[in-house]
Coordinates of C-alpha atoms and ligand atoms in Angstrom, one line a residue:
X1 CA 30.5 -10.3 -0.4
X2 CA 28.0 -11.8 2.0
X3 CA 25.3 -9.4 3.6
X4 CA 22.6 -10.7 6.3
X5 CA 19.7 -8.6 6.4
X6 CA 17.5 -8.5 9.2
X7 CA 14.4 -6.0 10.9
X8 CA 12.9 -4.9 13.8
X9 CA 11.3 -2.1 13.6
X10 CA 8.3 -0.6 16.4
X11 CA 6.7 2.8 17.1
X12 CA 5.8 2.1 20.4
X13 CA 3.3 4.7 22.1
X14 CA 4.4 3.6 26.1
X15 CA 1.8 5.3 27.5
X16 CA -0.5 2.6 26.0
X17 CA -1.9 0.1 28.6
X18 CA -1.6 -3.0 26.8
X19 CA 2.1 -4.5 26.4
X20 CA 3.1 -5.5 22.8
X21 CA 4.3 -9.1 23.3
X22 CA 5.5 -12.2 21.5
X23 CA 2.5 -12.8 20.3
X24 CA 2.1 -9.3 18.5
X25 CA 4.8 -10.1 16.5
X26 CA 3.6 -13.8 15.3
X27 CA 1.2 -13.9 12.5
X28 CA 0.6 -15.0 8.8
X29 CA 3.9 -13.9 6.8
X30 CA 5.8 -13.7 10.5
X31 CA 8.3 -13.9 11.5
X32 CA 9.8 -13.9 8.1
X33 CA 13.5 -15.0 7.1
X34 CA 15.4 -15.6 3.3
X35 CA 13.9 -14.0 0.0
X36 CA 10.6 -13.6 1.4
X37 CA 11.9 -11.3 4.1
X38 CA 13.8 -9.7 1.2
X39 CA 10.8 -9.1 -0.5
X40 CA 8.6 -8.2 2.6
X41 CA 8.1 -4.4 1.9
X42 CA 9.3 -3.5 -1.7
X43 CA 8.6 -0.5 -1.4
X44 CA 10.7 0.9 1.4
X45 CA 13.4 0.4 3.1
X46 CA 14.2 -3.1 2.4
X47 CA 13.1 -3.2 -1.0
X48 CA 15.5 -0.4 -1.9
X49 CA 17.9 -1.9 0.0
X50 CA 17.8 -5.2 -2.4
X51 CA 17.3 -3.4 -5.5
X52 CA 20.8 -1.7 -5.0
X53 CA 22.8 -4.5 -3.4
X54 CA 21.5 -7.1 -6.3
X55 CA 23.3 -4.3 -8.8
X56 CA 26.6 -5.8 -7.4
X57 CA 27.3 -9.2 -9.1
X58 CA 29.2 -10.1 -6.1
X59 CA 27.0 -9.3 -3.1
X60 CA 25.1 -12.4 -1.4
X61 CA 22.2 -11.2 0.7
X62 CA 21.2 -13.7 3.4
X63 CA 17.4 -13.0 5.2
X64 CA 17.9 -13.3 8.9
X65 CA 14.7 -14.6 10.5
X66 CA 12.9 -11.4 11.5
X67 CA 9.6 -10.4 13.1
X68 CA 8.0 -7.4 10.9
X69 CA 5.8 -4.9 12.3
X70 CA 3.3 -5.5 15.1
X71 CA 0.2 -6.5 14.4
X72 CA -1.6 -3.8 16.2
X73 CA 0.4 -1.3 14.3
X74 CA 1.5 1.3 16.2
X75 CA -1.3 1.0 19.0
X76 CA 0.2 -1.3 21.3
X77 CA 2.4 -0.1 24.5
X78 CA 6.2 -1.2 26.1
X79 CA 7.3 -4.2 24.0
X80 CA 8.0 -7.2 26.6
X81 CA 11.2 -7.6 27.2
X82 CA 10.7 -11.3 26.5
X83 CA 9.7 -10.6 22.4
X84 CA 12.5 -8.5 22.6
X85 CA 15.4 -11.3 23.6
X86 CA 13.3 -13.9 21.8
X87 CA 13.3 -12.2 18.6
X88 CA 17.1 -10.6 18.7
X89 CA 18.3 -14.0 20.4
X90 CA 17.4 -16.3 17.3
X91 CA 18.5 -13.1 15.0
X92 CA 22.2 -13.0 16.8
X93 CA 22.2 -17.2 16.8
X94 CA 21.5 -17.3 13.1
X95 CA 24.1 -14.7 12.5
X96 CA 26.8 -16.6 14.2
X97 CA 25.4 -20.0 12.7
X98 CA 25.4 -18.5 9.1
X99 CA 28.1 -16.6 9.2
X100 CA 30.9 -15.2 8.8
X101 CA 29.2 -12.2 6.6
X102 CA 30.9 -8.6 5.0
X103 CA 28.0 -6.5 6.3
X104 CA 25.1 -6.5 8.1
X105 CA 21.8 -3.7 7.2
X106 CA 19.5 -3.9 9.8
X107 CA 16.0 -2.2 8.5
X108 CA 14.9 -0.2 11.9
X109 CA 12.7 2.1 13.1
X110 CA 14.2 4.2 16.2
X111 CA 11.3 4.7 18.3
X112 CA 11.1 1.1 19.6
X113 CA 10.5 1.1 23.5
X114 CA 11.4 -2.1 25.3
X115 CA 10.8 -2.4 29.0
X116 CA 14.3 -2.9 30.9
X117 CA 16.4 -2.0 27.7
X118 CA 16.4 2.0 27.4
X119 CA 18.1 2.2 24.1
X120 CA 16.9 -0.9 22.1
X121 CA 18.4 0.1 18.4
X122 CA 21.6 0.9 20.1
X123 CA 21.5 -2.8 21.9
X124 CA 20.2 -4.5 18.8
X125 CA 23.6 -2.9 17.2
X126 CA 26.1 -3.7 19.9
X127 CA 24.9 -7.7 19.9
X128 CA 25.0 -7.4 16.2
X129 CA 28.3 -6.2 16.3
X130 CA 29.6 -9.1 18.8
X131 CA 28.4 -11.9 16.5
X132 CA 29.5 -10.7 13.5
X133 CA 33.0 -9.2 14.7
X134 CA 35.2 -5.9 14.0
X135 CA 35.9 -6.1 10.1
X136 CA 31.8 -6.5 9.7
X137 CA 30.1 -3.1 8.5
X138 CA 26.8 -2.2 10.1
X139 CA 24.1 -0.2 8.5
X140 CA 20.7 0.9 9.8
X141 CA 18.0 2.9 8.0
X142 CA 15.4 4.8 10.6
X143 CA 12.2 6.6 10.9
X144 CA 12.6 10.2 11.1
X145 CA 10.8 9.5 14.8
X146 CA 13.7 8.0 16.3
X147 CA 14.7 8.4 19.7
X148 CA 18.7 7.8 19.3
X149 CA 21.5 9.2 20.8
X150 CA 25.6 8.5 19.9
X151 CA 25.4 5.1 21.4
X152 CA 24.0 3.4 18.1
X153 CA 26.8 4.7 15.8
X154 CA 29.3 3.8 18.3
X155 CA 28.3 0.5 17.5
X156 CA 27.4 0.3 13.9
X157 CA 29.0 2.1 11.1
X158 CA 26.4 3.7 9.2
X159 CA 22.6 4.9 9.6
X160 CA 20.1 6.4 7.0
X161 CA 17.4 8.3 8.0
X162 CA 14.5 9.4 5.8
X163 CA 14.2 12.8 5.8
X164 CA 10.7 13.9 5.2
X165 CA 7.3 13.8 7.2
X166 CA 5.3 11.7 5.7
X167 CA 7.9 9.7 5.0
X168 CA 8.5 9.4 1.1
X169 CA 11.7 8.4 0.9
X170 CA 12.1 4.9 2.4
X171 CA 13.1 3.4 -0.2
X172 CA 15.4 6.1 -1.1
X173 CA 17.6 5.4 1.7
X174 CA 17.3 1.7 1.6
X175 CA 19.1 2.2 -1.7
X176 CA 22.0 4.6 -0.2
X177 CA 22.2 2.0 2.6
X178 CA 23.0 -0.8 0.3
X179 CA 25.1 1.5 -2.1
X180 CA 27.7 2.8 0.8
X181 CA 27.7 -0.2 2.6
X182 CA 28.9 -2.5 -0.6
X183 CA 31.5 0.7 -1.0
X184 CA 32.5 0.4 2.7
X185 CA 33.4 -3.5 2.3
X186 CA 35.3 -2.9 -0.5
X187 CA 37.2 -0.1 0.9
X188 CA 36.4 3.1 -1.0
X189 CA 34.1 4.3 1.9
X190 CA 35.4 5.2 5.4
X191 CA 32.7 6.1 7.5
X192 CA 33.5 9.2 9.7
X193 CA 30.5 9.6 11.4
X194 CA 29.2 12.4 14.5
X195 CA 26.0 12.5 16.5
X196 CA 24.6 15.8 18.0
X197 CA 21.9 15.7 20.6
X198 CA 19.1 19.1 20.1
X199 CA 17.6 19.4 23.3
X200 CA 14.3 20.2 21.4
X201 CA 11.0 17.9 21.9
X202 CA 7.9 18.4 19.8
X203 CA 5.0 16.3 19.5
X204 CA 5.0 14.3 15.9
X205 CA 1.6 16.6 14.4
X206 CA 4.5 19.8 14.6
X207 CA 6.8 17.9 12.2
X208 CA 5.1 18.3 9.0
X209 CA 8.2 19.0 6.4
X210 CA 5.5 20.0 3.6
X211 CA 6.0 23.9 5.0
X212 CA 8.1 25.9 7.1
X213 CA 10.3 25.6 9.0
X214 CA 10.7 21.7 8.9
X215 CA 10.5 21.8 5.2
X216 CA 14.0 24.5 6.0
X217 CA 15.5 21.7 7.9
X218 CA 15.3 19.1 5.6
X219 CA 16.5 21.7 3.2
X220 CA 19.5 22.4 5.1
X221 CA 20.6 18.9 5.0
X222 CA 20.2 18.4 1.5
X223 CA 22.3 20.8 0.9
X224 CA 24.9 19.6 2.7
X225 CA 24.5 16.2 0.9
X226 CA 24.4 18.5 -2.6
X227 CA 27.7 20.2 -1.9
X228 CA 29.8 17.9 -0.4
X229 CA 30.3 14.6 -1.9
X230 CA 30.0 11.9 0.1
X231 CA 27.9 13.3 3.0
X232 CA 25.2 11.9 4.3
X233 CA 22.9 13.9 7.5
X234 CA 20.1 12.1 9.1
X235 CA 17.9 14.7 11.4
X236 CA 15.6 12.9 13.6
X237 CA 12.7 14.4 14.5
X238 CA 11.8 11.8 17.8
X239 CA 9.2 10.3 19.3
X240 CA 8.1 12.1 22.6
X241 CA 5.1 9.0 23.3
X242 CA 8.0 6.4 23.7
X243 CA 9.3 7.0 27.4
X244 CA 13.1 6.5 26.9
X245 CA 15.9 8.9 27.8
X246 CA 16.6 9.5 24.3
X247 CA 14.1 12.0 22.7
X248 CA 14.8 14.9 21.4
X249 CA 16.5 16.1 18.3
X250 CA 19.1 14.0 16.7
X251 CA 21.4 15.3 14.0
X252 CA 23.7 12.4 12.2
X253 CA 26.6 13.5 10.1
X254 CA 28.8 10.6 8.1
X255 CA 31.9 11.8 5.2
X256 CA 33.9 9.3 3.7
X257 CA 36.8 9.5 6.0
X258 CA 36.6 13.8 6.8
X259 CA 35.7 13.7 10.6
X260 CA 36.2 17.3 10.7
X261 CA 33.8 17.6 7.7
X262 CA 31.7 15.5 9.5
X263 CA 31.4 17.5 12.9
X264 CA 31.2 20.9 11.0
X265 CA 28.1 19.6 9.1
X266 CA 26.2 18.1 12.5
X267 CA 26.8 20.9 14.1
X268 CA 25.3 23.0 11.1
X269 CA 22.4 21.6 11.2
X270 CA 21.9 21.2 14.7
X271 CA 22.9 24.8 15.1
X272 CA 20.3 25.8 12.4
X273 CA 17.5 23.5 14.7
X274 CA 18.2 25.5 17.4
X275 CA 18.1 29.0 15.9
X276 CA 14.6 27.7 14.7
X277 CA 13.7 26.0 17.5
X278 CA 10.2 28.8 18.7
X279 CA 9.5 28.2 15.5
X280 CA 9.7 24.2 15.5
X281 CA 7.3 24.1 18.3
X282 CA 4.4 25.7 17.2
X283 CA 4.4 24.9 13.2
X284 CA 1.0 23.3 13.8
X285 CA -2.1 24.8 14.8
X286 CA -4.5 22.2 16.7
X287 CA -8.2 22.5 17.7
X288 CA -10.1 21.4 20.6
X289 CA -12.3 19.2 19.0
X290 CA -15.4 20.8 19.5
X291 CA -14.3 23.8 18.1
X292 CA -12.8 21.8 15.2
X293 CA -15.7 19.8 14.4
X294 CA -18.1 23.8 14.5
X295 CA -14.9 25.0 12.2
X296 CA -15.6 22.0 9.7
X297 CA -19.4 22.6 9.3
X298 CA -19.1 26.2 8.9
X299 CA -16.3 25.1 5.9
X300 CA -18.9 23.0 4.4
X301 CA -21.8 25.8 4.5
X302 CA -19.2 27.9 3.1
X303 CA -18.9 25.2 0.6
X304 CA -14.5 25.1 1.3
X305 CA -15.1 21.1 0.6
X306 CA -14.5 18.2 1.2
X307 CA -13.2 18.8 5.0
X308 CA -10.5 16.6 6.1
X309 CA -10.5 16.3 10.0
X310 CA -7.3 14.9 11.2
X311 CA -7.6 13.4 15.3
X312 CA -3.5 13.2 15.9
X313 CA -4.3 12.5 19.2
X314 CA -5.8 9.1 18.8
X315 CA -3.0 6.4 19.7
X316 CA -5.0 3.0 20.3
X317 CA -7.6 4.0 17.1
X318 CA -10.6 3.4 19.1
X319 CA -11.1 7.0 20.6
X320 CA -14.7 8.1 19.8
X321 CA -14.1 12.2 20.7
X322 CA -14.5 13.0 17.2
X323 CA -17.4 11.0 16.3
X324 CA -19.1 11.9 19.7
X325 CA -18.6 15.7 18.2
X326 CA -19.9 14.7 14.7
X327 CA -23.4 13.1 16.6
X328 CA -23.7 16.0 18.7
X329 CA -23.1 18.8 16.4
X330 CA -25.7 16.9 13.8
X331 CA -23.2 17.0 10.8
X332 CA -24.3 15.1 7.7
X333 CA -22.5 13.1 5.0
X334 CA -19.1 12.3 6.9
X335 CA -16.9 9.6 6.9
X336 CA -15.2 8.4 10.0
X337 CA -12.3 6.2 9.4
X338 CA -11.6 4.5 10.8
X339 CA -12.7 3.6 14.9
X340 CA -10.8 0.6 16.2
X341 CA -13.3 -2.4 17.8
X342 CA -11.4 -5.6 17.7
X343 CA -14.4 -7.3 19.6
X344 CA -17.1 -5.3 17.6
X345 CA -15.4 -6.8 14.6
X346 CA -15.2 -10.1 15.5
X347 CA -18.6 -10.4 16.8
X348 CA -19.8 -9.1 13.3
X349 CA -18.0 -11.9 11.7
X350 CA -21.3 -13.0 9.9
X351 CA -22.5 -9.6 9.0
X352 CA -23.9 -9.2 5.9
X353 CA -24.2 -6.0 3.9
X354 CA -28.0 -4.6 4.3
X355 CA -28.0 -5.6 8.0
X356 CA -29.8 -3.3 10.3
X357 CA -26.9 -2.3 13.1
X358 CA -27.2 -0.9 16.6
X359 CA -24.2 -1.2 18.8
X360 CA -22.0 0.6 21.0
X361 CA -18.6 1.1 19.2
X362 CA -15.2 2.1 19.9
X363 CA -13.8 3.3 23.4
X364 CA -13.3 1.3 26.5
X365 CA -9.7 0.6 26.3
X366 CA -8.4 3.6 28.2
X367 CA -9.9 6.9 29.0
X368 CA -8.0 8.2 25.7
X369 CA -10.4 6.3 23.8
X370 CA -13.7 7.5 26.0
X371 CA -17.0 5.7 25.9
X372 CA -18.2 3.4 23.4
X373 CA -21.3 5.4 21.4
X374 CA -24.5 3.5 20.1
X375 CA -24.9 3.8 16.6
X376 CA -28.0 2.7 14.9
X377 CA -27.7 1.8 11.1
X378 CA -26.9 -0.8 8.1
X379 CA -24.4 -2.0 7.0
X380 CA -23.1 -0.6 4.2
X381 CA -20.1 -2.3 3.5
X382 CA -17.9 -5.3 4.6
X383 CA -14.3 -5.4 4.1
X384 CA -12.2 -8.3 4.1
X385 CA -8.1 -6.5 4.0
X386 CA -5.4 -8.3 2.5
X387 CA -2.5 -5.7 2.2
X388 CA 0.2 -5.2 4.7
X389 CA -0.4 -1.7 5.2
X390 CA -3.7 -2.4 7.0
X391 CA -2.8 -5.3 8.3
X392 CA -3.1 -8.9 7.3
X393 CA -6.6 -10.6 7.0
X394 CA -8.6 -8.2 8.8
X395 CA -12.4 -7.7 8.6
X396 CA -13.8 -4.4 7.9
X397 CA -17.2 -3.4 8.6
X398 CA -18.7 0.2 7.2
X399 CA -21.9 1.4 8.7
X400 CA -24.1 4.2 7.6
X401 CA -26.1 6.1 10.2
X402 CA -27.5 9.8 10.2
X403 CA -27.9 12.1 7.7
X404 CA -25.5 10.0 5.2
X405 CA -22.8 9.5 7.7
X406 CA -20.4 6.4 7.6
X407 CA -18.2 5.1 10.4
X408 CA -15.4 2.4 9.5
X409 CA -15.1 0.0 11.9
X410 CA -11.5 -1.8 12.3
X411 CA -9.9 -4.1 14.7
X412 CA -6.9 -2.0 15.5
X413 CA -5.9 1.5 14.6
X414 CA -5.8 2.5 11.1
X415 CA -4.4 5.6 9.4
X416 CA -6.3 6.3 6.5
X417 CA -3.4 8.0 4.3
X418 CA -4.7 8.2 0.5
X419 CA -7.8 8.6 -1.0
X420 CA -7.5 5.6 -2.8
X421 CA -7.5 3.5 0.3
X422 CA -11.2 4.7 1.4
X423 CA -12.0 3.8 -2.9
X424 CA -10.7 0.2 -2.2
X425 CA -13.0 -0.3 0.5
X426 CA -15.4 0.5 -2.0
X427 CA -16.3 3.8 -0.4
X428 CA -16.5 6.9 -2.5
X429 CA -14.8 9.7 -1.0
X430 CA -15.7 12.7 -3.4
X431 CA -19.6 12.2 -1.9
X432 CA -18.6 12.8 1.4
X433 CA -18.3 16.6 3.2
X434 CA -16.5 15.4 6.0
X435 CA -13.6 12.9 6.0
X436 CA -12.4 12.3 9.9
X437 CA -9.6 10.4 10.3
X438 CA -7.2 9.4 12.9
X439 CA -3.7 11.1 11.2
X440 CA -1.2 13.7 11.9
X441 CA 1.1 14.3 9.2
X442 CA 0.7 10.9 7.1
X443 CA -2.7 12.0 5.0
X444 CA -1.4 14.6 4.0
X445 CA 0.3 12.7 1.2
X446 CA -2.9 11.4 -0.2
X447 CA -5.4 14.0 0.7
X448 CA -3.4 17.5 0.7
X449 CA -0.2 17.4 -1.7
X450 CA -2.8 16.6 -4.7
X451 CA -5.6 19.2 -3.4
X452 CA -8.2 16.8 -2.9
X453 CA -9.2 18.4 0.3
X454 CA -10.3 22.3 0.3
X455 CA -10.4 22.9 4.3
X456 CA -7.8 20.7 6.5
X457 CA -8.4 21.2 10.6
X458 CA -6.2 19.0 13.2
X459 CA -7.9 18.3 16.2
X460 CA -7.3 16.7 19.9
X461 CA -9.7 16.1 22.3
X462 CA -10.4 18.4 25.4
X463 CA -8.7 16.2 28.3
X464 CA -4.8 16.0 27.5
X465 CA -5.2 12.2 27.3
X466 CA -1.7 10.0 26.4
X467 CA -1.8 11.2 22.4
X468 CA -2.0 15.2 23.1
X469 CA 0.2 17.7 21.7
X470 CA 0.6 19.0 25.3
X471 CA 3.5 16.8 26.2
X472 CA 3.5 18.3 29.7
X473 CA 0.5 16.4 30.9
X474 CA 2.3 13.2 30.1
X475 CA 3.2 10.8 33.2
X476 CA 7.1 10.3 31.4
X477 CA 9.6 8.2 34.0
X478 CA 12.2 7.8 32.1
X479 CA 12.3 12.0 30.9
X480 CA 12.8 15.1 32.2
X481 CA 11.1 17.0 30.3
X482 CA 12.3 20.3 31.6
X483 CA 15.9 19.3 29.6
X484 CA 14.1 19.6 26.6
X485 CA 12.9 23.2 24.7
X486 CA 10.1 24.6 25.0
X487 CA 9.6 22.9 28.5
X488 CA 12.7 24.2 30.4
X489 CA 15.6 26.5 29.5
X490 CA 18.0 23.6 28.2
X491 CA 21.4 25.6 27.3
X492 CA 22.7 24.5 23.5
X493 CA 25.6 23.6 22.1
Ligands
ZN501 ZN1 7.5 8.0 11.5

């Protein structure tokens, strides 16, 4: 049983100014192709996916050379449609020149936004599908922010989404991927798959499933996975900063060979969505950050401490609202972490810790990100990163100012998502009031489902730049927003 493996995988926020090209995907570690692509990320989707596959004697996985995430994270705008054929091109060639293989499992994301190709997973899937031929099966595993529609399933055989917000079960579906598709080659699964459009659109910070009523959704389709055997449901949540015609809602249903089973379940759920969908919109509440940064002080003289303040607006890293509202509000003893400078960074290259600081940092790179802000300090810290999760190699550079205030200073956007992180960089979180960080949904794994924090306020700047929960003020082209709940009256089913 051979298996090629391959990724591609990109949030992309289009609304971002500077392109994510070639280059962005070119750097120590890749592009990346046999076992060390296998090995790449064992932890989520991949890793799960070779854990489970390797369980079958018979099963040869072969690494496809693939590009892994962006350098710049998620902060970097349309991906060039060159990277894109580049990339896919030498993917597709070393399928053909490797093959003929069983199955394919393609580790994706959803949310990718190409310019020229409107639905990129669905075209990665259909050239897939024409190099490896008919008999092949296809699987993907997604982000619970993907944009898809029915086109990607009409190419491929199988997808498996992760179902929760943050997004703890990556490697749980790399596993089911690897389990149904070694079950499809051999015959004893027959995937029966449907696809509903919601025509609901929410911005990411509403999609927490740690409460009501996402937590209900996910519920819903466990169930369906509990009762049924063999069923799988995928609900994506979407993307509404990627400007492709494919936001909104997606509900995925697959049986082992029931398409009747199947449509009744994705039409459950996305039924279910609907019914719920006033409450969908509005499961967050959000503060203008001025108001969010008095609510945090008046927490701490309350003594409801440590404060997280999560910006989910911030999309390129380097917006300095927040720590503009920390200055001018005089709080002490908060950590900002982390403001984006690539230049500031690499013009500190020789900085040592005790140097006395004054620069203006963060800002510049569209008005999102506002004006840089002088800070005058020492450095307290500097940070040489090795991990993946904060990007390869990168330098660091923590700088105390105030009344015991630190501000983390990175070269591309960085969401800070467990306490342990900030204790790595050998900061120590529990002397802090204050934690600000540039987070929706993700933090809450580190800093709320263990209890660390006592106050949690989400916050957006005043302006409805490109990261606000206001999707109305955004400039889509490719969107009419007005088919989409709460922003017109879409009719549903
Ligand atoms: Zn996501």
């Amino acid at each position: 049983m051979r298996i090629a493996v391959l990724h591609f995988s990109h949030e992309t926020v289009t609304f971002l100014k500077s392109d994510t090209t070639v280059d962005d995907f070119i750097y120590q570690g890749s592009p990346t192709s046999g076992e060390a692509l296998l090995q790449s990320a064992p932890r989520s989707y991949i890793g799960g996916f070779v854990k489970v596959a390797r369980e079958f004697p018979d099963v040869e996985l072969v690494g496809i050379e693939s590009p892994l995430f962006p350098k710049r994270g998620t902060a970097s705008g349309w991906i060039v449609t060159e990277a894109f054929e580049r990339f896919l091109g030498k993917m597709i060639s070393e399928l053909k020149a490797k093959g003929p293989f069983d199955g394919v499992y393609m580790s994706l994301h959803g949310a990718m936004g190409v310019r020229g190709v409107p639905k990129p997973e669905a075209e990665i899937a259909r050239r897939v599908r024409a190099a490896v031929g008919r008999k092949a099966f296809i699987v993907g595993t997604f982000d619970p922010h993907a944009n898809e529609d029915k086109e990607f399933l009409e190419a491929a055989d199988m997808a498996f989404c992760v179902k929760y917000f943050p997004h703890y079960d990556e490697y749980l579906q790399g596993e089911r991927a690897a389990r149904t598709l070694v079950r499809a080659i051999r015959g004893d699964y027959k995937p029966a798959t449907v696809t509903v459009k919601v025509p609901i659109a929410t911005p990411t910070v509403m999609q927490w499933t740690g409460a009501s009523p996402w937590m209900n959704l996910v519920q819903q389709a466990l169930v369906w996975e509990a009762r049924e055997p063999d069923v799988y449901v995928n609900v994506m949540f979407s993307f509404p900063w990627s400007d492709v015609p494919d936001i909104g809602i997606t509900v995925q249903a697959m049986t082992n060979g029931n398409p009747e089973l199947a449509k009744k379940v994705g039409d459950d759920i996305a039924a279910f969505a609907w019914r719920k969908r006033a409450d969908l919109v509005k499961a967050a509440e959000i503060h203008l950050m001025p108001q969010g940064v008095a609510l945090a002080k008046k927490a701490v003289e309350a003594g409801e401490k440590p404060v997280v303040l999560g910006d989910h607006s911030d999309r390129s890293g380097a917006a300095t609202w927040l720590l503009g509202q920390v200055i001018e509000q005089d709080l002490g003893k908060t950590l900002i972490a982390t403001l984006a400078d690539e230049e500031a960074c690499a013009r500190l290259a020789s900085a040592k810790v005790g140097d006395a600081f004054d620069m203006a940092v963060g800002g510049r790179l569209d008005e999102s990100a506002g004006q840089p802000i002088r800070i005058k300090g020492t450095v307290k810290h500097v940070i040489e990163t090795q991990s993946r999760r904060n990007g390869p190699g990168q330098r660091w550079i923590a700088v105390e100012f105030g009344r015991g205030n630190v501000v983390v200073l990175s070269p591309y956007l960085v969401q800070i998502m467990e306490v342990d992180t900030l204790r790595e960089l050998g900061l120590d979180p529990d002397s802090f009031d204050v934690i600000a960080i540039k987070s929706r949904v993700h933090f809450r794994r580190g800093f709320d489902d263990n209890g660390f924090a006592k106050t949690i306020h989400l916050v957006e700047p005043i302006e409805p730049f490109l990261g606000t929960r206001r999707l109305e003020a955004l400039p889509y082209k490719h969107v009419d927003l007005k088919q989409f709940y709460p922003y017109g009256n879409p009719t549903f089913p």
